PDB file of C-alpha atoms in Angstrom:
ATOM      1  CA  MET U   1       0.000   0.000   0.000  1.00  0.00           C
ATOM      2  CA  ALA U   2       1.012   3.583  -0.605  1.00  0.00           C
ATOM      3  CA  ASN U   3      -0.292   7.031   0.254  1.00  0.00           C
ATOM      4  CA  ARG U   4      -0.409   9.845  -2.279  1.00  0.00           C
ATOM      5  CA  PRO U   5      -2.142  13.230  -2.229  1.00  0.00           C
ATOM      6  CA  ILE U   6      -5.079  14.172  -4.394  1.00  0.00           C
ATOM      7  CA  PHE U   7      -5.833  17.845  -5.019  1.00  0.00           C
ATOM      8  CA  ILE U   8      -9.385  19.132  -4.966  1.00  0.00           C
ATOM      9  CA  ALA U   9     -10.551  22.407  -6.500  1.00  0.00           C
ATOM     10  CA  THR U  10     -12.578  24.594  -4.143  1.00  0.00           C
ATOM     11  CA  SER U  11     -14.811  27.635  -4.125  1.00  0.00           C
ATOM     12  CA  LYS U  12     -12.914  29.304  -1.281  1.00  0.00           C
ATOM     13  CA  THR U  13     -10.923  32.472  -1.910  1.00  0.00           C
ATOM     14  CA  ASP U  14      -8.672  31.782   1.082  1.00  0.00           C
ATOM     15  CA  LYS U  15      -7.982  28.157   0.144  1.00  0.00           C
ATOM     16  CA  LEU U  16      -7.815  27.456  -3.573  1.00  0.00           C
ATOM     17  CA  PHE U  17      -7.179  23.736  -3.191  1.00  0.00           C
ATOM     18  CA  GLU U  18      -7.587  20.979  -0.656  1.00  0.00           C
ATOM     19  CA  GLU U  19      -5.024  18.220  -0.320  1.00  0.00           C
ATOM     20  CA  VAL U  20      -6.102  14.803   0.903  1.00  0.00           C
ATOM     21  CA  GLY U  21      -3.890  11.747   1.336  1.00  0.00           C
ATOM     22  CA  ILE U  22      -5.324   8.575  -0.175  1.00  0.00           C
ATOM     23  CA  GLU U  23      -4.262   5.023   0.668  1.00  0.00           C
ATOM     24  CA  PHE U  24      -4.123   2.752  -2.375  1.00  0.00           C
ATOM     25  CA  LYS U  25      -2.394  -0.314  -3.765  1.00  0.00           C
ATOM     26  CA  PHE U  26       0.798   0.707  -5.533  1.00  0.00           C
ATOM     27  CA  PHE U  27       2.153  -1.410  -8.366  1.00  0.00           C
ATOM     28  CA  ASN U  28       5.947  -1.385  -8.575  1.00  0.00           C
ATOM     29  CA  GLY U  29       7.701  -0.937 -11.888  1.00  0.00           C
ATOM     30  CA  PHE U  30       8.315   1.760 -14.458  1.00  0.00           C
ATOM     31  CA  SER U  31       6.279   0.327 -17.326  1.00  0.00           C
ATOM     32  CA  ILE U  32       3.218   2.181 -18.572  1.00  0.00           C
ATOM     33  CA  SER U  33       1.027  -0.781 -17.639  1.00  0.00           C
ATOM     34  CA  GLN U  34       2.233  -0.742 -14.022  1.00  0.00           C
ATOM     35  CA  LYS U  35       1.761   3.012 -13.766  1.00  0.00           C
ATOM     36  CA  ALA U  36      -1.742   2.629 -15.207  1.00  0.00           C
ATOM     37  CA  LYS U  37      -2.593   0.058 -12.546  1.00  0.00           C
ATOM     38  CA  SER U  38      -1.398   2.414  -9.808  1.00  0.00           C
ATOM     39  CA  ILE U  39      -3.402   5.320 -11.254  1.00  0.00           C
ATOM     40  CA  ASN U  40      -6.551   3.215 -11.452  1.00  0.00           C
ATOM     41  CA  SER U  41      -6.018   2.007  -7.900  1.00  0.00           C
ATOM     42  CA  LEU U  42      -5.528   5.561  -6.630  1.00  0.00           C
ATOM     43  CA  HIS U  43      -8.628   6.806  -8.429  1.00  0.00           C
ATOM     44  CA  GLU U  44     -10.776   3.907  -7.247  1.00  0.00           C
ATOM     45  CA  SER U  45      -9.683   4.499  -3.650  1.00  0.00           C
ATOM     46  CA  ALA U  46     -10.462   8.219  -4.015  1.00  0.00           C
ATOM     47  CA  LYS U  47     -13.923   7.436  -5.391  1.00  0.00           C
ATOM     48  CA  LYS U  48     -14.636   5.286  -2.348  1.00  0.00           C
ATOM     49  CA  GLU U  49     -13.986   8.437  -0.311  1.00  0.00           C
ATOM     50  CA  GLN U  50     -16.598  10.238  -2.456  1.00  0.00           C
ATOM     51  CA  TYR U  51     -14.119  12.100  -4.654  1.00  0.00           C
ATOM     52  CA  ASN U  52     -15.204  12.027  -8.296  1.00  0.00           C
ATOM     53  CA  ASN U  53     -14.450  13.674 -11.644  1.00  0.00           C
ATOM     54  CA  ILE U  54     -10.749  12.860 -11.302  1.00  0.00           C
ATOM     55  CA  LEU U  55      -8.043  13.660 -13.864  1.00  0.00           C
ATOM     56  CA  GLU U  56      -4.536  12.211 -13.816  1.00  0.00           C
ATOM     57  CA  VAL U  57      -2.094  14.921 -14.907  1.00  0.00           C
ATOM     58  CA  SER U  58       1.153  13.301 -16.022  1.00  0.00           C
ATOM     59  CA  THR U  59       2.846  11.587 -18.938  1.00  0.00           C
ATOM     60  CA  LYS U  60       1.320   8.357 -17.609  1.00  0.00           C
ATOM     61  CA  SER U  61      -2.267   9.599 -17.951  1.00  0.00           C
ATOM     62  CA  ASP U  62      -4.519   7.652 -20.302  1.00  0.00           C
ATOM     63  CA  ASN U  63      -6.494  10.852 -20.840  1.00  0.00           C
ATOM     64  CA  LYS U  64      -5.164  12.989 -23.709  1.00  0.00           C
ATOM     65  CA  LEU U  65      -5.898  16.131 -21.710  1.00  0.00           C
ATOM     66  CA  GLY U  66      -3.987  14.916 -18.661  1.00  0.00           C
ATOM     67  CA  TRP U  67      -1.080  13.749 -20.805  1.00  0.00           C
ATOM     68  CA  GLY U  68      -0.851  17.090 -22.584  1.00  0.00           C
ATOM     69  CA  LEU U  69      -0.877  18.956 -19.263  1.00  0.00           C
ATOM     70  CA  SER U  70       2.307  17.269 -18.111  1.00  0.00           C
ATOM     71  CA  ALA U  71       5.160  19.743 -17.626  1.00  0.00           C
ATOM     72  CA  PHE U  72       7.128  17.570 -20.053  1.00  0.00           C
ATOM     73  CA  ASN U  73       4.585  18.161 -22.819  1.00  0.00           C
ATOM     74  CA  LEU U  74       3.061  21.588 -22.146  1.00  0.00           C
ATOM     75  CA  MET U  75       4.756  24.229 -24.293  1.00  0.00           C
ATOM     76  CA  VAL U  76       5.363  27.749 -22.996  1.00  0.00           C
ATOM     77  CA  ASP U  77       6.277  31.020 -24.700  1.00  0.00           C
ATOM     78  CA  PHE U  78       9.978  31.793 -24.874  1.00  0.00           C
ATOM     79  CA  GLU U  79      12.300  34.272 -26.566  1.00  0.00           C
ATOM     80  CA  ASN U  80      12.001  35.125 -30.269  1.00  0.00           C
ATOM     81  CA  GLU U  81       8.573  33.515 -30.532  1.00  0.00           C
ATOM     82  CA  GLN U  82      10.020  30.125 -29.632  1.00  0.00           C
ATOM     83  CA  LYS U  83       8.213  27.602 -27.476  1.00  0.00           C
ATOM     84  CA  ILE U  84       9.899  25.282 -25.002  1.00  0.00           C
ATOM     85  CA  SER U  85       8.516  22.729 -22.586  1.00  0.00           C
ATOM     86  CA  LEU U  86       7.392  23.968 -19.207  1.00  0.00           C
ATOM     87  CA  GLU U  87       9.881  21.569 -17.628  1.00  0.00           C
ATOM     88  CA  CYS U  88      12.773  23.207 -19.488  1.00  0.00           C
ATOM     89  CA  ALA U  89      11.444  26.683 -18.676  1.00  0.00           C
ATOM     90  CA  PHE U  90      11.223  25.840 -14.975  1.00  0.00           C
ATOM     91  CA  GLN U  91      14.584  24.099 -14.639  1.00  0.00           C
ATOM     92  CA  GLY U  92      16.447  26.632 -16.781  1.00  0.00           C
ATOM     93  CA  SER U  93      15.094  29.514 -14.697  1.00  0.00           C
ATOM     94  CA  LYS U  94      16.571  28.299 -11.421  1.00  0.00           C
ATOM     95  CA  VAL U  95      19.097  30.734  -9.954  1.00  0.00           C
ATOM     96  CA  PHE U  96      21.667  29.342  -7.539  1.00  0.00           C
ATOM     97  CA  ASP U  97      24.154  30.843  -5.087  1.00  0.00           C
ATOM     98  CA  ASN U  98      26.329  33.561  -6.639  1.00  0.00           C
ATOM     99  CA  ASN U  99      23.615  34.169  -9.269  1.00  0.00           C
ATOM    100  CA  VAL U 100      24.500  31.047 -11.232  1.00  0.00           C
ATOM    101  CA  GLN U 101      21.896  30.132 -13.862  1.00  0.00           C
ATOM    102  CA  TYR U 102      22.133  27.445 -16.549  1.00  0.00           C
ATOM    103  CA  LYS U 103      20.234  28.998 -19.417  1.00  0.00           C
ATOM    104  CA  ASP U 104      21.383  26.322 -21.858  1.00  0.00           C
ATOM    105  CA  ILE U 105      18.854  24.039 -20.151  1.00  0.00           C
ATOM    106  CA  TYR U 106      16.142  25.946 -22.006  1.00  0.00           C
ATOM    107  CA  SER U 107      17.227  24.241 -25.215  1.00  0.00           C
ATOM    108  CA  LEU U 108      17.293  20.675 -23.856  1.00  0.00           C
ATOM    109  CA  GLN U 109      14.660  17.974 -23.999  1.00  0.00           C
ATOM    110  CA  SER U 110      12.379  17.771 -20.951  1.00  0.00           C
ATOM    111  CA  ILE U 111      13.915  14.615 -19.516  1.00  0.00           C
ATOM    112  CA  GLN U 112      17.433  16.010 -19.986  1.00  0.00           C
ATOM    113  CA  ALA U 113      16.467  19.217 -18.214  1.00  0.00           C
ATOM    114  CA  LYS U 114      14.982  17.409 -15.234  1.00  0.00           C
ATOM    115  CA  LYS U 115      18.006  15.141 -14.811  1.00  0.00           C
ATOM    116  CA  ASP U 116      20.747  17.718 -15.412  1.00  0.00           C
ATOM    117  CA  LEU U 117      23.292  17.040 -12.644  1.00  0.00           C
ATOM    118  CA  ARG U 118      24.210  20.707 -12.302  1.00  0.00           C
ATOM    119  CA  LEU U 119      20.807  21.330 -10.737  1.00  0.00           C
ATOM    120  CA  LYS U 120      21.762  19.093  -7.826  1.00  0.00           C
ATOM    121  CA  ASN U 121      25.361  20.210  -7.453  1.00  0.00           C
ATOM    122  CA  SER U 122      25.167  24.001  -7.526  1.00  0.00           C
ATOM    123  CA  GLY U 123      24.156  24.852  -3.985  1.00  0.00           C
ATOM    124  CA  ASN U 124      21.042  26.651  -2.843  1.00  0.00           C
ATOM    125  CA  ILE U 125      18.316  27.913  -5.166  1.00  0.00           C
ATOM    126  CA  ILE U 126      17.942  31.636  -4.409  1.00  0.00           C
ATOM    127  CA  GLY U 127      15.083  32.241  -6.837  1.00  0.00           C
ATOM    128  CA  PHE U 128      14.004  32.020 -10.468  1.00  0.00           C
ATOM    129  CA  ASN U 129      14.677  34.305 -13.416  1.00  0.00           C
ATOM    130  CA  TYR U 130      12.473  33.831 -16.464  1.00  0.00           C
ATOM    131  CA  LEU U 131      12.467  36.359 -19.310  1.00  0.00           C
ATOM    132  CA  ASN U 132      14.148  38.887 -16.991  1.00  0.00           C
ATOM    133  CA  ILE U 133      11.464  38.651 -14.299  1.00  0.00           C
ATOM    134  CA  PHE U 134      12.798  37.449 -10.949  1.00  0.00           C
ATOM    135  CA  TRP U 135      10.687  35.292  -8.652  1.00  0.00           C
ATOM    136  CA  GLU U 136      11.602  34.803  -5.027  1.00  0.00           C
ATOM    137  CA  ASN U 137      11.593  31.394  -3.317  1.00  0.00           C
ATOM    138  CA  GLU U 138       8.577  32.298  -1.209  1.00  0.00           C
ATOM    139  CA  PRO U 139       5.831  31.312  -1.533  1.00  0.00           C
ATOM    140  CA  LYS U 140       7.610  28.097  -2.465  1.00  0.00           C
ATOM    141  CA  THR U 141       5.526  27.067  -5.486  1.00  0.00           C
ATOM    142  CA  SER U 142       4.688  30.548  -6.759  1.00  0.00           C
ATOM    143  CA  PHE U 143       6.919  30.635  -9.830  1.00  0.00           C
ATOM    144  CA  TYR U 144       5.940  27.143 -10.967  1.00  0.00           C
ATOM    145  CA  ASP U 145       2.242  27.872 -10.425  1.00  0.00           C
ATOM    146  CA  TRP U 146       2.444  31.192 -12.261  1.00  0.00           C
ATOM    147  CA  LEU U 147       4.407  29.736 -15.194  1.00  0.00           C
ATOM    148  CA  TYR U 148       1.932  26.882 -15.580  1.00  0.00           C
ATOM    149  CA  ILE U 149      -1.261  28.901 -15.159  1.00  0.00           C
ATOM    150  CA  ASN U 150      -0.019  31.818 -17.261  1.00  0.00           C
ATOM    151  CA  THR U 151       0.808  29.444 -20.112  1.00  0.00           C
ATOM    152  CA  LEU U 152      -2.708  28.026 -20.168  1.00  0.00           C
ATOM    153  CA  TYR U 153      -4.296  31.433 -19.658  1.00  0.00           C
ATOM    154  CA  LYS U 154      -2.464  33.071 -22.564  1.00  0.00           C
ATOM    155  CA  ASN U 155      -2.370  30.248 -25.090  1.00  0.00           C
ATOM    156  CA  TYR U 156      -4.807  27.460 -24.270  1.00  0.00           C
ATOM    157  CA  PRO U 157      -8.259  28.749 -23.217  1.00  0.00           C
ATOM    158  CA  ASP U 158      -9.825  25.622 -24.682  1.00  0.00           C
ATOM    159  CA  ILE U 159      -7.786  23.483 -22.297  1.00  0.00           C
ATOM    160  CA  ILE U 160      -8.965  25.583 -19.366  1.00  0.00           C
ATOM    161  CA  ASP U 161     -12.551  24.982 -20.477  1.00  0.00           C
ATOM    162  CA  ALA U 162     -11.867  21.238 -20.598  1.00  0.00           C
ATOM    163  CA  LEU U 163     -10.328  21.313 -17.127  1.00  0.00           C
ATOM    164  CA  MET U 164     -13.503  22.789 -15.676  1.00  0.00           C
ATOM    165  CA  LYS U 165     -15.188  19.394 -16.066  1.00  0.00           C
ATOM    166  CA  PHE U 166     -12.949  17.976 -13.342  1.00  0.00           C
ATOM    167  CA  ASP U 167     -12.925  18.491  -9.590  1.00  0.00           C
ATOM    168  CA  VAL U 168      -9.967  16.374  -8.465  1.00  0.00           C
ATOM    169  CA  PHE U 169      -6.451  16.083  -9.862  1.00  0.00           C
ATOM    170  CA  THR U 170      -3.700  13.525  -9.333  1.00  0.00           C
ATOM    171  CA  ASP U 171      -0.105  12.980 -10.433  1.00  0.00           C
ATOM    172  CA  ILE U 172       1.092   9.424  -9.878  1.00  0.00           C
ATOM    173  CA  GLU U 173       4.712  10.571 -10.265  1.00  0.00           C
ATOM    174  CA  PHE U 174       4.472  13.156  -7.478  1.00  0.00           C
ATOM    175  CA  ASN U 175       5.920  12.189  -4.127  1.00  0.00           C
ATOM    176  CA  PRO U 176       5.661  15.016  -1.561  1.00  0.00           C
ATOM    177  CA  LYS U 177       8.632  13.548   0.307  1.00  0.00           C
ATOM    178  CA  LYS U 178      10.865  14.218  -2.693  1.00  0.00           C
ATOM    179  CA  SER U 179       9.517  17.348  -4.379  1.00  0.00           C
ATOM    180  CA  ILE U 180       7.400  20.448  -3.829  1.00  0.00           C
ATOM    181  CA  ASN U 181       5.875  21.493  -7.146  1.00  0.00           C
ATOM    182  CA  CYS U 182       3.026  19.431  -8.531  1.00  0.00           C
ATOM    183  CA  GLN U 183       1.150  19.969 -11.790  1.00  0.00           C
ATOM    184  CA  ALA U 184      -1.971  18.343 -10.344  1.00  0.00           C
ATOM    185  CA  ARG U 185      -2.059  20.875  -7.499  1.00  0.00           C
ATOM    186  CA  THR U 186      -1.590  23.729  -9.947  1.00  0.00           C
ATOM    187  CA  CYS U 187      -4.512  22.482 -12.041  1.00  0.00           C
ATOM    188  CA  ALA U 188      -6.710  22.491  -8.939  1.00  0.00           C
ATOM    189  CA  ILE U 189      -5.684  26.087  -8.220  1.00  0.00           C
ATOM    190  CA  LEU U 190      -6.453  27.105 -11.797  1.00  0.00           C
ATOM    191  CA  VAL U 191      -9.917  25.541 -11.720  1.00  0.00           C
ATOM    192  CA  SER U 192     -10.656  27.257  -8.408  1.00  0.00           C
ATOM    193  CA  LEU U 193      -9.565  30.648  -9.758  1.00  0.00           C
ATOM    194  CA  LYS U 194     -11.816  30.192 -12.773  1.00  0.00           C
ATOM    195  CA  ARG U 195     -14.779  29.118 -10.648  1.00  0.00           C
ATOM    196  CA  LEU U 196     -14.347  32.134  -8.407  1.00  0.00           C
ATOM    197  CA  ASP U 197     -14.031  34.469 -11.418  1.00  0.00           C
ATOM    198  CA  LEU U 198     -10.591  35.511 -10.171  1.00  0.00           C
ATOM    199  CA  LEU U 199      -8.439  34.221 -13.005  1.00  0.00           C
ATOM    200  CA  ASP U 200      -8.337  37.440 -15.032  1.00  0.00           C
ATOM    201  CA  GLU U 201      -7.476  39.505 -11.973  1.00  0.00           C
ATOM    202  CA  ALA U 202      -4.808  37.059 -10.802  1.00  0.00           C
ATOM    203  CA  MET U 203      -3.039  37.112 -14.155  1.00  0.00           C
ATOM    204  CA  LYS U 204      -2.805  40.906 -14.408  1.00  0.00           C
ATOM    205  CA  SER U 205       0.578  41.035 -12.692  1.00  0.00           C
ATOM    206  CA  LYS U 206       3.009  39.164 -10.496  1.00  0.00           C
ATOM    207  CA  LYS U 207       1.763  41.143  -7.495  1.00  0.00           C
ATOM    208  CA  SER U 208      -1.882  40.296  -8.198  1.00  0.00           C
ATOM    209  CA  PHE U 209      -1.031  36.629  -8.634  1.00  0.00           C
ATOM    210  CA  LEU U 210       0.771  36.450  -5.308  1.00  0.00           C
ATOM    211  CA  GLU U 211      -1.907  38.329  -3.407  1.00  0.00           C
ATOM    212  CA  ILE U 212      -4.784  36.255  -4.778  1.00  0.00           C
ATOM    213  CA  VAL U 213      -3.240  32.784  -4.859  1.00  0.00           C
ATOM    214  CA  TYR U 214      -1.260  32.969  -1.610  1.00  0.00           C
ATOM    215  CA  PRO U 215      -3.000  35.653   0.445  1.00  0.00           C
ATOM    216  CA  LYS U 216      -1.929  34.532   3.908  1.00  0.00           C
ATOM    217  CA  LYS U 217       1.664  33.689   3.031  1.00  0.00           C
ATOM    218  CA  TYR U 218       2.146  36.814   0.952  1.00  0.00           C
ATOM    219  CA  ILE U 219       0.734  39.160   3.586  1.00  0.00           C
ATOM    220  CA  GLN U 220       2.710  37.491   6.367  1.00  0.00           C
ATOM    221  CA  LYS U 221       5.927  37.777   4.368  1.00  0.00           C
ATOM    222  CA  SER U 222       5.352  41.494   3.798  1.00  0.00           C
ATOM    223  CA  LEU U 223       5.307  42.162   7.558  1.00  0.00           C
ATOM    224  CA  PHE U 224       8.963  41.302   8.018  1.00  0.00           C
TER     225      PHE U 224
END
């Protein structure tokens, strides 16, 4: 048995997602068939807890929408009208101690970007710099969430409409003990913003995004 979080969209301005741990039977192995078994098991266990309309968001999703929403597959705007994967955009934007940034990662394939050893051997991440806009480390997932949501908001309104049919999002590859950012959580936040009619306002600026998506954390941080 394993325990993984599911992320539920809400209609609460002060809490744009709910995270619930679900116990399910995990099938070991890296094959697509084993991953599919684990996803089905997770979703069936969630349904028993009365969570429905579930979308797996990862490269292992059997839903075309969920597959396309993977950070490996979702394409974001870059310089000179280029498009790169969200994974490359995120990893290449990391800024380490002494303002070290590996911009060549932008031009890699998604899997190469994620596994680049320099990302693990360069010290502390002090923030993110994407297209000359700097994002601080706090709130912890703010840059990832903004990059993901902004990409869909600007370029894929039809995908946002499709997402509105779902209430719960999962990512079988996400382990909260090993990472922080999660595309399934970000999808839940996006759906909540849309339901609350706050998406347009949130995407007006970096400041608006921080104040609307992370009101408590952002306000607390500003006091010090």
